[in-house]
mmCIF file of C-alpha atoms and ligand atoms in Angstrom:
data_model
loop_
_atom_site.group_PDB
_atom_site.id
_atom_site.type_symbol
_atom_site.label_atom_id
_atom_site.label_comp_id
_atom_site.label_asym_id
_atom_site.label_seq_id
_atom_site.Cartn_x
_atom_site.Cartn_y
_atom_site.Cartn_z
ATOM 1 C CA MET A 1 101.800 114.628 103.535
ATOM 2 C CA GLU A 2 102.890 111.006 103.759
ATOM 3 C CA ARG A 3 101.493 107.601 104.475
ATOM 4 C CA THR A 4 103.126 104.815 106.391
ATOM 5 C CA LEU A 5 102.126 101.310 107.283
ATOM 6 C CA SER A 6 101.722 100.399 110.954
ATOM 7 C CA ILE A 7 101.194 96.950 112.551
ATOM 8 C CA ILE A 8 100.165 96.441 116.169
ATOM 9 C CA LYS A 9 101.849 93.083 116.818
ATOM 10 C CA PRO A 10 100.303 90.075 118.601
ATOM 11 C CA ASN A 11 101.931 90.655 122.007
ATOM 12 C CA ALA A 12 100.330 94.119 122.146
ATOM 13 C CA THR A 13 96.825 93.005 120.859
ATOM 14 C CA ILE A 14 96.873 90.091 123.384
ATOM 15 C CA ASP A 15 97.818 92.519 126.198
ATOM 16 C CA ASN A 16 94.747 94.704 125.184
ATOM 17 C CA ASN A 17 96.923 97.758 124.274
ATOM 18 C CA ILE A 18 95.355 98.405 120.839
ATOM 19 C CA GLY A 19 93.563 101.508 122.122
ATOM 20 C CA ASN A 20 96.569 102.796 123.991
ATOM 21 C CA ILE A 21 98.728 102.580 120.854
ATOM 22 C CA ILE A 22 96.197 104.133 118.552
ATOM 23 C CA LYS A 23 95.642 107.008 121.143
ATOM 24 C CA LYS A 24 99.413 107.748 121.020
ATOM 25 C CA PHE A 25 99.342 108.025 117.134
ATOM 26 C CA GLU A 26 96.323 110.267 117.176
ATOM 27 C CA ASP A 27 97.778 112.398 119.971
ATOM 28 C CA GLU A 28 100.887 112.877 117.861
ATOM 29 C CA GLY A 29 98.873 114.088 114.882
ATOM 30 C CA LEU A 30 98.764 110.983 112.690
ATOM 31 C CA ARG A 31 95.313 109.866 111.206
ATOM 32 C CA ILE A 32 94.125 106.450 110.498
ATOM 33 C CA ALA A 33 93.591 106.093 106.688
ATOM 34 C CA ALA A 34 92.962 102.312 106.711
ATOM 35 C CA CYS A 35 92.581 99.718 109.496
ATOM 36 C CA LYS A 36 91.882 96.130 109.980
ATOM 37 C CA LEU A 37 92.194 93.489 112.672
ATOM 38 C CA THR A 38 93.296 90.068 111.255
ATOM 39 C CA VAL A 39 95.429 87.025 111.882
ATOM 40 C CA LEU A 40 98.267 86.720 109.372
ATOM 41 C CA SER A 41 98.839 83.482 107.429
ATOM 42 C CA LYS A 42 102.357 82.114 107.273
ATOM 43 C CA GLU A 43 102.522 82.988 103.575
ATOM 44 C CA LYS A 44 101.346 86.525 104.141
ATOM 45 C CA ALA A 45 103.813 87.172 106.968
ATOM 46 C CA GLU A 46 106.711 85.619 105.002
ATOM 47 C CA GLY A 47 105.954 87.835 102.051
ATOM 48 C CA PHE A 48 105.762 90.920 104.206
ATOM 49 C CA TYR A 49 109.118 90.228 105.792
ATOM 50 C CA ILE A 50 110.752 88.953 102.626
ATOM 51 C CA GLU A 51 113.747 91.406 103.025
ATOM 52 C CA HIS A 52 114.702 89.456 106.289
ATOM 53 C CA LYS A 53 114.425 85.991 104.840
ATOM 54 C CA GLU A 54 118.086 85.169 105.186
ATOM 55 C CA ARG A 55 118.298 86.513 108.793
ATOM 56 C CA PRO A 56 118.728 83.925 111.600
ATOM 57 C CA PHE A 57 115.586 85.225 113.367
ATOM 58 C CA PHE A 58 113.306 84.959 110.266
ATOM 59 C CA GLY A 59 111.487 81.702 111.472
ATOM 60 C CA GLU A 60 110.960 83.132 114.912
ATOM 61 C CA LEU A 61 109.667 86.421 113.425
ATOM 62 C CA VAL A 62 107.088 84.731 111.131
ATOM 63 C CA SER A 63 105.948 82.374 113.963
ATOM 64 C CA PHE A 64 105.489 85.323 116.357
ATOM 65 C CA MET A 65 103.693 87.489 113.698
ATOM 66 C CA THR A 66 101.205 84.612 113.095
ATOM 67 C CA SER A 67 100.682 83.783 116.725
ATOM 68 C CA GLY A 68 97.719 86.042 117.362
ATOM 69 C CA PRO A 69 95.710 89.028 116.065
ATOM 70 C CA VAL A 70 97.353 92.017 114.525
ATOM 71 C CA VAL A 71 95.998 95.438 113.719
ATOM 72 C CA ILE A 72 97.231 96.709 110.363
ATOM 73 C CA MET A 73 96.919 100.418 109.628
ATOM 74 C CA ALA A 74 97.812 103.017 107.076
ATOM 75 C CA LEU A 75 98.606 106.166 109.023
ATOM 76 C CA GLU A 76 98.903 109.556 107.350
ATOM 77 C CA GLY A 77 100.213 112.960 108.319
ATOM 78 C CA GLU A 78 103.084 115.349 107.939
ATOM 79 C CA ASN A 79 106.390 113.390 107.859
ATOM 80 C CA ALA A 80 104.409 110.195 108.775
ATOM 81 C CA VAL A 81 107.166 107.674 108.087
ATOM 82 C CA ASP A 82 109.759 109.308 110.416
ATOM 83 C CA LYS A 83 107.200 110.417 112.918
ATOM 84 C CA ASN A 84 105.901 106.834 113.325
ATOM 85 C CA ARG A 85 109.427 105.515 113.812
ATOM 86 C CA GLN A 86 110.035 108.129 116.448
ATOM 87 C CA ILE A 87 106.781 107.243 118.211
ATOM 88 C CA MET A 88 107.711 103.579 118.117
ATOM 89 C CA GLY A 89 111.236 103.875 119.474
ATOM 90 C CA ALA A 90 114.191 101.546 118.966
ATOM 91 C CA THR A 91 113.736 97.970 117.700
ATOM 92 C CA ASN A 92 115.108 96.599 121.043
ATOM 93 C CA PRO A 93 112.962 97.838 123.880
ATOM 94 C CA ALA A 94 116.085 97.917 126.117
ATOM 95 C CA GLU A 95 117.260 100.763 123.870
ATOM 96 C CA ALA A 96 113.980 102.476 123.318
ATOM 97 C CA ALA A 97 113.476 105.992 124.739
ATOM 98 C CA GLU A 98 111.138 106.725 127.572
ATOM 99 C CA GLY A 99 107.522 107.188 126.428
ATOM 100 C CA THR A 100 108.006 105.382 123.100
ATOM 101 C CA LEU A 101 105.583 102.527 122.192
ATOM 102 C CA ARG A 102 108.318 99.940 122.385
ATOM 103 C CA LYS A 103 109.507 101.178 125.767
ATOM 104 C CA LEU A 104 105.928 101.052 126.988
ATOM 105 C CA TYR A 105 104.535 97.887 125.353
ATOM 106 C CA ALA A 106 107.395 95.611 123.930
ATOM 107 C CA LYS A 107 108.447 92.510 125.766
ATOM 108 C CA SER A 108 111.665 91.797 123.796
ATOM 109 C CA ILE A 109 113.396 92.559 120.508
ATOM 110 C CA GLY A 110 111.142 89.964 118.881
ATOM 111 C CA GLU A 111 107.907 90.781 120.665
ATOM 112 C CA ASN A 112 108.259 94.489 120.156
ATOM 113 C CA ALA A 113 104.642 95.645 119.993
ATOM 114 C CA VAL A 114 104.688 97.607 116.685
ATOM 115 C CA HIS A 115 105.906 97.637 113.099
ATOM 116 C CA GLY A 116 106.514 100.804 111.088
ATOM 117 C CA SER A 117 107.688 101.275 107.515
ATOM 118 C CA ASP A 118 111.285 102.421 107.356
ATOM 119 C CA SER A 119 111.034 104.608 104.194
ATOM 120 C CA LEU A 120 108.486 106.082 101.883
ATOM 121 C CA GLN A 121 109.248 103.437 99.292
ATOM 122 C CA SER A 122 108.669 100.538 101.727
ATOM 123 C CA ALA A 123 105.520 102.302 103.028
ATOM 124 C CA GLU A 124 104.045 102.313 99.549
ATOM 125 C CA ARG A 125 104.862 98.659 99.046
ATOM 126 C CA GLU A 126 103.589 97.636 102.463
ATOM 127 C CA ILE A 127 100.282 99.567 102.244
ATOM 128 C CA ASN A 128 99.592 98.016 98.780
ATOM 129 C CA TYR A 129 100.520 94.620 100.218
ATOM 130 C CA PHE A 130 97.659 94.733 102.751
ATOM 131 C CA PHE A 131 95.054 97.137 101.339
ATOM 132 C CA ASP A 132 93.147 97.684 98.095
ATOM 133 C CA LYS A 133 93.259 101.224 96.878
ATOM 134 C CA ASN A 134 89.589 101.823 97.808
ATOM 135 C CA GLU A 135 90.296 100.783 101.448
ATOM 136 C CA VAL A 136 92.665 103.670 102.013
ATOM 137 C CA ILE A 137 90.758 106.810 102.809
ATOM 138 C CA SER A 138 92.600 110.197 102.933
ATOM 139 C CA ARG A 139 91.462 112.307 105.776
ATOM 140 C CA PHE A 140 93.318 115.483 104.864
HETATM 141 P P1 ATP B 201 109.821 96.528 112.104
HETATM 142 O O1 ATP B 201 110.302 96.230 110.746
HETATM 143 O O2 ATP B 201 109.042 95.456 112.807
HETATM 144 O O3 ATP B 201 109.174 97.870 112.253
HETATM 145 P P2 ATP B 201 112.483 97.473 112.667
HETATM 146 O O4 ATP B 201 112.393 98.115 111.366
HETATM 147 O O5 ATP B 201 112.666 98.308 113.963
HETATM 148 O O6 ATP B 201 111.173 96.661 113.023
HETATM 149 P P3 ATP B 201 113.951 95.367 111.472
HETATM 150 O O7 ATP B 201 115.440 95.402 111.409
HETATM 151 O O8 ATP B 201 113.201 95.706 110.241
HETATM 152 O O9 ATP B 201 113.465 96.312 112.704
HETATM 153 O O10 ATP B 201 113.469 93.940 111.962
HETATM 154 C C1 ATP B 201 112.242 93.470 111.772
HETATM 155 C C2 ATP B 201 111.725 92.789 113.004
HETATM 156 O O11 ATP B 201 112.459 91.594 113.149
HETATM 157 C C3 ATP B 201 111.904 93.542 114.307
HETATM 158 O O12 ATP B 201 110.862 94.406 114.643
HETATM 159 C C4 ATP B 201 111.897 92.442 115.363
HETATM 160 O O13 ATP B 201 110.601 92.047 115.642
HETATM 161 C C5 ATP B 201 112.535 91.277 114.584
HETATM 162 N N1 ATP B 201 114.004 91.269 114.907
HETATM 163 C C6 ATP B 201 115.028 92.095 114.509
HETATM 164 N N2 ATP B 201 116.197 91.795 115.036
HETATM 165 C C7 ATP B 201 115.965 90.639 115.780
HETATM 166 C C8 ATP B 201 116.766 89.812 116.571
HETATM 167 N N3 ATP B 201 118.094 90.015 116.733
HETATM 168 N N4 ATP B 201 116.161 88.754 117.160
HETATM 169 C C9 ATP B 201 114.833 88.492 117.082
HETATM 170 N N5 ATP B 201 113.994 89.265 116.353
HETATM 171 C C10 ATP B 201 114.518 90.304 115.723
HETATM 172 MG MG1 MG B 202 111.876 97.066 109.553
#
């Protein structure tokens, strides 16, 4: 059993696709262990994406992630980290497989609908970054 962090990004919340995205996670066997709707501050978004701070798209990334509401979730299930990445599809929606969340709901490589942790180690950091221990509720 693993936990992973998922973010439904502003383009998808603004397009009213929160329910469609959560339905897909649930249909694939992941459970919501924590969930909140919020608007990220610049500081919070910069800290979250700190590993990308030298990349040329960092400013654009932070400005997009703070441009509207996001839904932040801890998802749990068997193989949750990889399973979430498979459900999301490739970073660039032009390369995302049919039926993946990014194929369905991303607008571009920047406005790509969802975030998912890329390893168990980053999942732990990211869940602790957004949630207190008592806000994460195991459902297995
Ligand atoms: P995420 O971390 O959001 O789940 P990812 O792991 O698939 O996405 P990363 O390489 O970690 O991709 O990049 C983080 C985010 O930065 C991407 O989701 C995307 O929104 C943005 N990004 C990545 N590459 C570019 C780019 N070339 N131009 C603009 N934005 C980019
Ligand atoms: Mg990433």
